[in-house]
mmCIF file of C-alpha atoms (C1' of nucleotides) in Angstrom:
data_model
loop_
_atom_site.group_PDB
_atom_site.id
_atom_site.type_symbol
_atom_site.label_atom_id
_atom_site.label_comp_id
_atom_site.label_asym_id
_atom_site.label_seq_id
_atom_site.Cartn_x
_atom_site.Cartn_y
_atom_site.Cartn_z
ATOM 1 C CA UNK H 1 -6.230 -34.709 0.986
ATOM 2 C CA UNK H 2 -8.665 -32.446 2.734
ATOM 3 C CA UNK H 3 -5.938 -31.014 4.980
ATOM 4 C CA UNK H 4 -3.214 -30.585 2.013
ATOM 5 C CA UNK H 5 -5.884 -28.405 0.564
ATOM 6 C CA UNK H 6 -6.676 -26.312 3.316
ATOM 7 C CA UNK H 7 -2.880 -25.495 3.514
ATOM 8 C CA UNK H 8 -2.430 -24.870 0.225
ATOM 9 C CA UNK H 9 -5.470 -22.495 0.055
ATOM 10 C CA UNK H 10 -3.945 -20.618 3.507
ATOM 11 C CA UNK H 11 -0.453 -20.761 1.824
ATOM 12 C CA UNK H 12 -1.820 -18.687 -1.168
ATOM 13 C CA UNK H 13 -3.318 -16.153 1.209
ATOM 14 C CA UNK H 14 -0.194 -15.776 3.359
ATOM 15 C CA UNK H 15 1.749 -15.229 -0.345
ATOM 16 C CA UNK H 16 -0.355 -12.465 -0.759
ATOM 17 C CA UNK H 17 -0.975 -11.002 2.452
ATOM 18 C CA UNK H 18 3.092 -11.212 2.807
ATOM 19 C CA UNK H 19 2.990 -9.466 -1.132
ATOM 20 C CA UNK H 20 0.015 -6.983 -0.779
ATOM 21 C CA UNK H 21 -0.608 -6.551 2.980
ATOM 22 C CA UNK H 22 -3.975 -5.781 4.637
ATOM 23 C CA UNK H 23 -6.147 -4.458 1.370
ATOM 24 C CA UNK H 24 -9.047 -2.793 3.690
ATOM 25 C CA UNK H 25 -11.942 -3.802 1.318
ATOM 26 C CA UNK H 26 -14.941 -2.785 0.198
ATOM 27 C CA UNK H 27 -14.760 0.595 -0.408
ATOM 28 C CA UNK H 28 -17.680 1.896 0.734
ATOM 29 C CA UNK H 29 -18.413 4.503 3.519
ATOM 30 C CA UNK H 30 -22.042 2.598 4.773
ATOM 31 C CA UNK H 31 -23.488 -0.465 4.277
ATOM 32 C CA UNK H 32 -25.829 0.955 2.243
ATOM 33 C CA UNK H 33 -23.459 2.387 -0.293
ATOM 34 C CA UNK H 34 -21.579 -0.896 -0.183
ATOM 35 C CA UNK H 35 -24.580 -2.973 -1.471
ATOM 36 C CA UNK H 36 -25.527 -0.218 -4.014
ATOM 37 C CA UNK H 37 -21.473 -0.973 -5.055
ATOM 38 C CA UNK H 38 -22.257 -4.245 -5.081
ATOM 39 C CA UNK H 39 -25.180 -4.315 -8.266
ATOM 40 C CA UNK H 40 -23.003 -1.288 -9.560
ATOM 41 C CA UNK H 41 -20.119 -3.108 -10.305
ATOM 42 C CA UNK H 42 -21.231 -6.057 -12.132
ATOM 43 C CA UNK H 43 -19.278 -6.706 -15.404
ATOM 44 C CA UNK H 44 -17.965 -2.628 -15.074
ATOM 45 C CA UNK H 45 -14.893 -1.396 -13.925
ATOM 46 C CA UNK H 46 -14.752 -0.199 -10.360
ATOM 47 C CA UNK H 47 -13.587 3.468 -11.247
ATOM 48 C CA UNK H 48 -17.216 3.905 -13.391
ATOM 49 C CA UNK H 49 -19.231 2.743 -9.663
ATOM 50 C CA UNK H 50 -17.340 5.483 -8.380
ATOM 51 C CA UNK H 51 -18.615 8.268 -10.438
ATOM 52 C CA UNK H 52 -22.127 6.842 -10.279
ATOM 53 C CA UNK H 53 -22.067 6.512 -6.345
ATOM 54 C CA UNK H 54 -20.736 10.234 -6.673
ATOM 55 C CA UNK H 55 -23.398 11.026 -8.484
ATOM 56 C CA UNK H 56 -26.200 9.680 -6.168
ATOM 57 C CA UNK H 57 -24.055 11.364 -3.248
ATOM 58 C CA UNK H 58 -24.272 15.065 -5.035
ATOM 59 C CA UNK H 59 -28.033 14.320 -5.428
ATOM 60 C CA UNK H 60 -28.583 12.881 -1.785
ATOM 61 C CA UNK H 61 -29.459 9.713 -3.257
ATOM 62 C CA UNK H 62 -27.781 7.247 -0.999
ATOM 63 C CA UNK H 63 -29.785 6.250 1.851
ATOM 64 C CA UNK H 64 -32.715 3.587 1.745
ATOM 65 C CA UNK H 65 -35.422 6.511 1.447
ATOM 66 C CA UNK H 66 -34.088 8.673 -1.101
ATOM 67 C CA UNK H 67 -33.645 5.595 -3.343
ATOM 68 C CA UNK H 68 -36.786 4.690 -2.856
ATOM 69 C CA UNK H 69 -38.932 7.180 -3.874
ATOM 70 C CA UNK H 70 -35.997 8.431 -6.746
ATOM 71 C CA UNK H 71 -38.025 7.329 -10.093
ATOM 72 C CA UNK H 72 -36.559 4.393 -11.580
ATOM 73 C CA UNK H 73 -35.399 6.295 -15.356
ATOM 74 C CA UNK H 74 -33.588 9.466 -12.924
ATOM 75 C CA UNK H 75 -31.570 6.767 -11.355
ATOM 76 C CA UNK H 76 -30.964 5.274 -14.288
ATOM 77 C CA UNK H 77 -29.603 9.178 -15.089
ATOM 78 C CA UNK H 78 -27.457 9.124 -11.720
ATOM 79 C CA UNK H 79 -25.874 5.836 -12.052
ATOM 80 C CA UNK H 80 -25.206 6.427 -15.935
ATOM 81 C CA UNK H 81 -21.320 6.131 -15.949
ATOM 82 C CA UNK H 82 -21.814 2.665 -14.181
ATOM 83 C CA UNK H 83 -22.838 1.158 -17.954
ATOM 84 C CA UNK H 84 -26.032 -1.250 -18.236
ATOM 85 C CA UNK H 85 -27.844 1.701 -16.272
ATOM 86 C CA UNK H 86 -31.620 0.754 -16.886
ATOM 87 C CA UNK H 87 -30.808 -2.709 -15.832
ATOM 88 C CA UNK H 88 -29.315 -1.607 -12.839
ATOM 89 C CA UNK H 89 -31.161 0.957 -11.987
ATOM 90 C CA UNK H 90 -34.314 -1.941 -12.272
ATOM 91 C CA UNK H 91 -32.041 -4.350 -9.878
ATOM 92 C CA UNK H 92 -31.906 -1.612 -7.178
ATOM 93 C CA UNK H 93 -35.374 -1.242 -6.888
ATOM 94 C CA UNK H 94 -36.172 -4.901 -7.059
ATOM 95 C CA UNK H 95 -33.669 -5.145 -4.089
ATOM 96 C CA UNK H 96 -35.158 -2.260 -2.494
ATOM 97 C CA UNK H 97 -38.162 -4.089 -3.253
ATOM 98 C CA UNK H 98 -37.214 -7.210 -1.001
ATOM 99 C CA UNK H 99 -35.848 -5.221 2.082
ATOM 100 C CA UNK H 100 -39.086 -3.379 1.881
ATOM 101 C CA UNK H 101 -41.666 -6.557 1.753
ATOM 102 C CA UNK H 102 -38.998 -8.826 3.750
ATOM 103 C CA UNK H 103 -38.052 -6.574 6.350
ATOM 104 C CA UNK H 104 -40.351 -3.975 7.003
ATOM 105 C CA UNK H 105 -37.777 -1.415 4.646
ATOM 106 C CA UNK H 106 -35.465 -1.679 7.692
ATOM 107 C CA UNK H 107 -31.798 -2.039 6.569
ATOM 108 C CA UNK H 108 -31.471 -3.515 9.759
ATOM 109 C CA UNK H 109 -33.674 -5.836 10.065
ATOM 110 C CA UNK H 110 -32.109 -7.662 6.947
ATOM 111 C CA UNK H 111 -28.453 -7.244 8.171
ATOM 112 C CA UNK H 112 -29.531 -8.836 10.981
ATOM 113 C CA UNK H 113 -31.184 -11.907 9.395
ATOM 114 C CA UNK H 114 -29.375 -15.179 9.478
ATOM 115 C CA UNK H 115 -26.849 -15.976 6.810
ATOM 116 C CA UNK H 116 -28.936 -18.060 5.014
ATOM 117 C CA UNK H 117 -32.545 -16.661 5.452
ATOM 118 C CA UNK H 118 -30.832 -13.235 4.042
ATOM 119 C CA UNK H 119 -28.886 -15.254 1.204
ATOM 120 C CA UNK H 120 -32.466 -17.007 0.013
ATOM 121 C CA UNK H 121 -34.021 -13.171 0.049
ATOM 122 C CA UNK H 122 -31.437 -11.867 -1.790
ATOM 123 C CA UNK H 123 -30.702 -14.671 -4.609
ATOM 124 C CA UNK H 124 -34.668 -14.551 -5.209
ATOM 125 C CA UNK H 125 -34.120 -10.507 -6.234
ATOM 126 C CA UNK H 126 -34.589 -10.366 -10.035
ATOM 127 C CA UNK H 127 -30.447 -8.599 -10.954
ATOM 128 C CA UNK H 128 -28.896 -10.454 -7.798
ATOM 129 C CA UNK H 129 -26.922 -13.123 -8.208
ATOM 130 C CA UNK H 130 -24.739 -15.468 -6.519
ATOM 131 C CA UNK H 131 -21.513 -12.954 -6.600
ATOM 132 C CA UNK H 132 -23.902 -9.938 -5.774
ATOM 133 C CA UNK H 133 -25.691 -11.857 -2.915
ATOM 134 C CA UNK H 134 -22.460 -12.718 -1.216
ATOM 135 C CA UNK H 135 -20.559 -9.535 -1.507
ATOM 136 C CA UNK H 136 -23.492 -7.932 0.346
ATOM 137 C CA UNK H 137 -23.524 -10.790 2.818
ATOM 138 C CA UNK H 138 -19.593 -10.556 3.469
ATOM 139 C CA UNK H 139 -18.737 -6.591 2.746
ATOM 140 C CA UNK H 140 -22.212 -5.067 3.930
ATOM 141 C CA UNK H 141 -24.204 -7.538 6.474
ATOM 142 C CA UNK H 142 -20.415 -8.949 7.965
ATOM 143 C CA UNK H 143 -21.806 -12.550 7.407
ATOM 144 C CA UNK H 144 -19.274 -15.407 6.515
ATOM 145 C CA UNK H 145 -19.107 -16.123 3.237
ATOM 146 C CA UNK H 146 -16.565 -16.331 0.697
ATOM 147 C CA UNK H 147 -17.161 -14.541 -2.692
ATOM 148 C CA UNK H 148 -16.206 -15.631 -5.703
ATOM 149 C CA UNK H 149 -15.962 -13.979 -8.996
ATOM 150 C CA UNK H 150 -14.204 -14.186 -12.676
ATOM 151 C CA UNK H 151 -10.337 -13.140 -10.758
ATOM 152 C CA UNK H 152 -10.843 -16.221 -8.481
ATOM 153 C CA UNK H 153 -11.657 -18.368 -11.182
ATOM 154 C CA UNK H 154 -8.980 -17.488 -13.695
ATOM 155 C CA UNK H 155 -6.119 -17.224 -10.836
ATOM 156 C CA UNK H 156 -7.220 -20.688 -9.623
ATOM 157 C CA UNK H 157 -7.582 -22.388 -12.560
ATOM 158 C CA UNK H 158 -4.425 -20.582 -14.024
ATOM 159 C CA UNK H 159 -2.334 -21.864 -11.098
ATOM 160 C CA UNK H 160 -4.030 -25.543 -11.036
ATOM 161 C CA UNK H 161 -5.245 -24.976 -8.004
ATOM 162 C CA UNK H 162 -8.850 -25.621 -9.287
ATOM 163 C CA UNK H 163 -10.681 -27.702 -11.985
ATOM 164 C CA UNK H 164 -11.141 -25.491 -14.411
ATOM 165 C CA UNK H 165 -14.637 -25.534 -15.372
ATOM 166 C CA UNK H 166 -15.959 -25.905 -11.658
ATOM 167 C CA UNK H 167 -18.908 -23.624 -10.536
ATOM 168 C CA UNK H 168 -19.898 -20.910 -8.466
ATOM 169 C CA UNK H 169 -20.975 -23.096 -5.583
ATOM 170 C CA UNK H 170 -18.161 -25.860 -6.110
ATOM 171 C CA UNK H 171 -15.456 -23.444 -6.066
ATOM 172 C CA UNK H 172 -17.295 -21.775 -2.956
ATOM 173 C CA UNK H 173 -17.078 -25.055 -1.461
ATOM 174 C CA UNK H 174 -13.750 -25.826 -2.290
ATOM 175 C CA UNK H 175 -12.493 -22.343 -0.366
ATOM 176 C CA UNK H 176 -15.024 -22.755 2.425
ATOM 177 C CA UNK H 177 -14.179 -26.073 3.224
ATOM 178 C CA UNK H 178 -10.604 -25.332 3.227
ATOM 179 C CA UNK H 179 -10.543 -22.244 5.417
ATOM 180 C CA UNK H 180 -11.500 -21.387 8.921
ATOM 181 C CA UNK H 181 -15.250 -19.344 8.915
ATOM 182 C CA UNK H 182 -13.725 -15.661 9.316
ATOM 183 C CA UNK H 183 -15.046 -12.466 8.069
ATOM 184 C CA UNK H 184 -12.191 -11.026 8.288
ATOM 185 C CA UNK H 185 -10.347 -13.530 6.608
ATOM 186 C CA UNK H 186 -12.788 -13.902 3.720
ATOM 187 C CA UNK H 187 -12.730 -10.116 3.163
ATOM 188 C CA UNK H 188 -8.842 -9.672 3.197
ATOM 189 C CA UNK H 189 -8.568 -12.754 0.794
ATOM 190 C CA UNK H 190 -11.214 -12.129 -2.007
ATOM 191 C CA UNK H 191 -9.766 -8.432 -1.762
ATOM 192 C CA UNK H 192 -6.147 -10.055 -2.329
ATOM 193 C CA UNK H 193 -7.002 -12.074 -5.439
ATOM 194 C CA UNK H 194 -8.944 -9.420 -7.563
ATOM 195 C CA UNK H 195 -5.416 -7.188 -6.793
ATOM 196 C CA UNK H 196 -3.123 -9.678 -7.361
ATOM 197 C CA UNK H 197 -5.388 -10.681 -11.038
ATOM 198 C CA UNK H 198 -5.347 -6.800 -11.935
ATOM 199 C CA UNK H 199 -1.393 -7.508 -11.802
ATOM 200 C CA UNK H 200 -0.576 -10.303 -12.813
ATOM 201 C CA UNK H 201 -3.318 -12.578 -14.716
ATOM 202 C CA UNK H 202 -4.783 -10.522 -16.710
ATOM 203 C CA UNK H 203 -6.777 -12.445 -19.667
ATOM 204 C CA UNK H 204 -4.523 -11.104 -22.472
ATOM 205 C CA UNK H 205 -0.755 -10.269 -21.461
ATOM 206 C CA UNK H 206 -0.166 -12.241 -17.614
ATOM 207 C CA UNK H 207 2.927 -11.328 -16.076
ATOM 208 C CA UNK H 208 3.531 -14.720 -14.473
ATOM 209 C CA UNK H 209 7.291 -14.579 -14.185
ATOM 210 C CA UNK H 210 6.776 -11.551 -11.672
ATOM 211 C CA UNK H 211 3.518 -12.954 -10.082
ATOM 212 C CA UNK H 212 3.874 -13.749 -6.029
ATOM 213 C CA UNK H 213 1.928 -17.098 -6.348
ATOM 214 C CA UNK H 214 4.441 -18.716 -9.135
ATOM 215 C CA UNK H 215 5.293 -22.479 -7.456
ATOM 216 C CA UNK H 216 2.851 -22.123 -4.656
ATOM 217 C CA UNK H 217 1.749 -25.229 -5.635
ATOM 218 C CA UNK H 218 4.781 -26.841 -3.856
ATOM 219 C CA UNK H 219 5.654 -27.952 -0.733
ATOM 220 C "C1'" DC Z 1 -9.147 0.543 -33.445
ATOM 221 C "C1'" DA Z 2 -10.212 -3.688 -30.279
ATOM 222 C "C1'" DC Z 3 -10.584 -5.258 -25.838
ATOM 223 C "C1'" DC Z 4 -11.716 -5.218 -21.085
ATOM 224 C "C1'" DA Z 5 -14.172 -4.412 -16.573
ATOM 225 C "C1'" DG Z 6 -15.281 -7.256 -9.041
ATOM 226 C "C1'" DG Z 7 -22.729 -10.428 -13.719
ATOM 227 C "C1'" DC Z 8 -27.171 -11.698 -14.643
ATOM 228 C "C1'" DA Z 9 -31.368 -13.035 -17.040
ATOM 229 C "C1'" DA Z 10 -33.664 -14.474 -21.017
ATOM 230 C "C1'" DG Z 11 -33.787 -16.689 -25.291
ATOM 231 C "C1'" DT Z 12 -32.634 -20.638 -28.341
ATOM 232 C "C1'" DA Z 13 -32.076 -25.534 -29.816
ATOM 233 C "C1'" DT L 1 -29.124 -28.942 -20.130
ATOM 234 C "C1'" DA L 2 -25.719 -26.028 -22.634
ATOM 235 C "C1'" DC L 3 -24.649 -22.367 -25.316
ATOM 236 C "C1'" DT L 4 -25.637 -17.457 -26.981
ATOM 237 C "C1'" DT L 5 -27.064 -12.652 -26.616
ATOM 238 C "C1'" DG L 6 -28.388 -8.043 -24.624
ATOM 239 C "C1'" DC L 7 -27.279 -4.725 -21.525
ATOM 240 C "C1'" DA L 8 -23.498 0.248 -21.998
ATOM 241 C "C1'" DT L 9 -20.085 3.326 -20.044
ATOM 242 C "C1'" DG L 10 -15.234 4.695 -19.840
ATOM 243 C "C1'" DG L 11 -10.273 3.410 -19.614
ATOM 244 C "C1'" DT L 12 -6.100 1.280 -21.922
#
DNA sequence: CACCAGGCAAGTA
DNA sequence: TACTTGCATGGT
């Protein structure tokens, strides 16, 4: 049961890999700017994070200094294309906030933390949750973990791969359990899912007679 | 025009 | 515990 999963889970990634290729995720030139990505993004289209990282590049906003002493409502100004700006600009400087009392505001420090000593930190940051916390982890700090978000989800549960109204940490579980601990791995797959969702399972028109993961299911 | 996008916290019953 | 709502821009 437990190895008929695993396969199945490996057999979607090789579909994809095979469809997609190697996807090179995050984009992101630093760690730094990955994390920043990271809060930017929730619930907002990638191309607006890109305007509002641009923005705090122009500026000479993006390194751990210059955010921290920016004033909260200017980088709310900055990150303005991103949507939900004062909330997000707040959630920066509570995470700011955490490497700064946690790790002596040393970026490194944190990324060198232990999985889940740095996890803890992070899911305690007011604006951080689950999804945030582990896309730093995997895409910024290089740790382990598989992210999930609303395109693993729907593509799962789509495909009956999952139970549809399974959790964060369940459906965590379910991949983590089922795959071999690899960065790499983790990073090329989560990468492969949000592309092959923008595609093909989209929530109103799905393409599914097109889609590379049609009958995966069997044998 | 409506709907969607790589969430999360806070409020309500 | 299990819904609901606010947050907000920009693209299709």
């Amino acid at each position: 049961m437990e190895e008929e999963n695993s396969n199945l889970f490996l057999r979607v990634y090789e579909r994809l890999h095979d469809y997609y290729g190697e996807q090179g995720w995050w984009p992101g030139e630093t760690p730094l700017e990955v994390m920043v990505g990271a809060v930017l993004t929730q619930n907002t289209n990638w191309g607006n994070v890109e305007k509002a990282i641009g923005n705090l590049k122009d500026r000479g906003c993006l390194s751990f200094e210059a955010l921290r002493e920016l004033d909260q409502d200017l980088l709310a100004e900055y990150i303005r294309p991103s949507g939900y700006y004062n909330v997000k600009a707040k959630r920066l400087k509570n995470l700011l906030q955490m490497i700064e009392d946690e790790y002596e505001g040393e970026l490194a420090f944190f990324f060198e933390d232990s999985l889940e000593s740095s996890r803890e930190n992070l899911l305690r940051v007011k604006g951080v949750g689950p999804e945030t916390a582990d896309s730093i982890l995997l895409y910024a700090a290089q740790k382990p973990v598989f992210v999930i978000d609303t395109y693993t989800h729907r593509v799962f549960s789509r495909h009956q791969l999952v139970e549809e109204d399974t959790d964060y940490f369940s459906l965590q579980q379910e991949f983590m359990d089922s795959l071999p601990s690899d960065v790499k791995l983790f990073n090329e797959f989560h990468a492969l899912i949000v592309s092959v969702a923008k595609e093909f399972c989209k929530k109103k028109k799905p393409r599914c007679s097109d889609c590379p993961l049609q009958r995966v299911e069997e044998k």
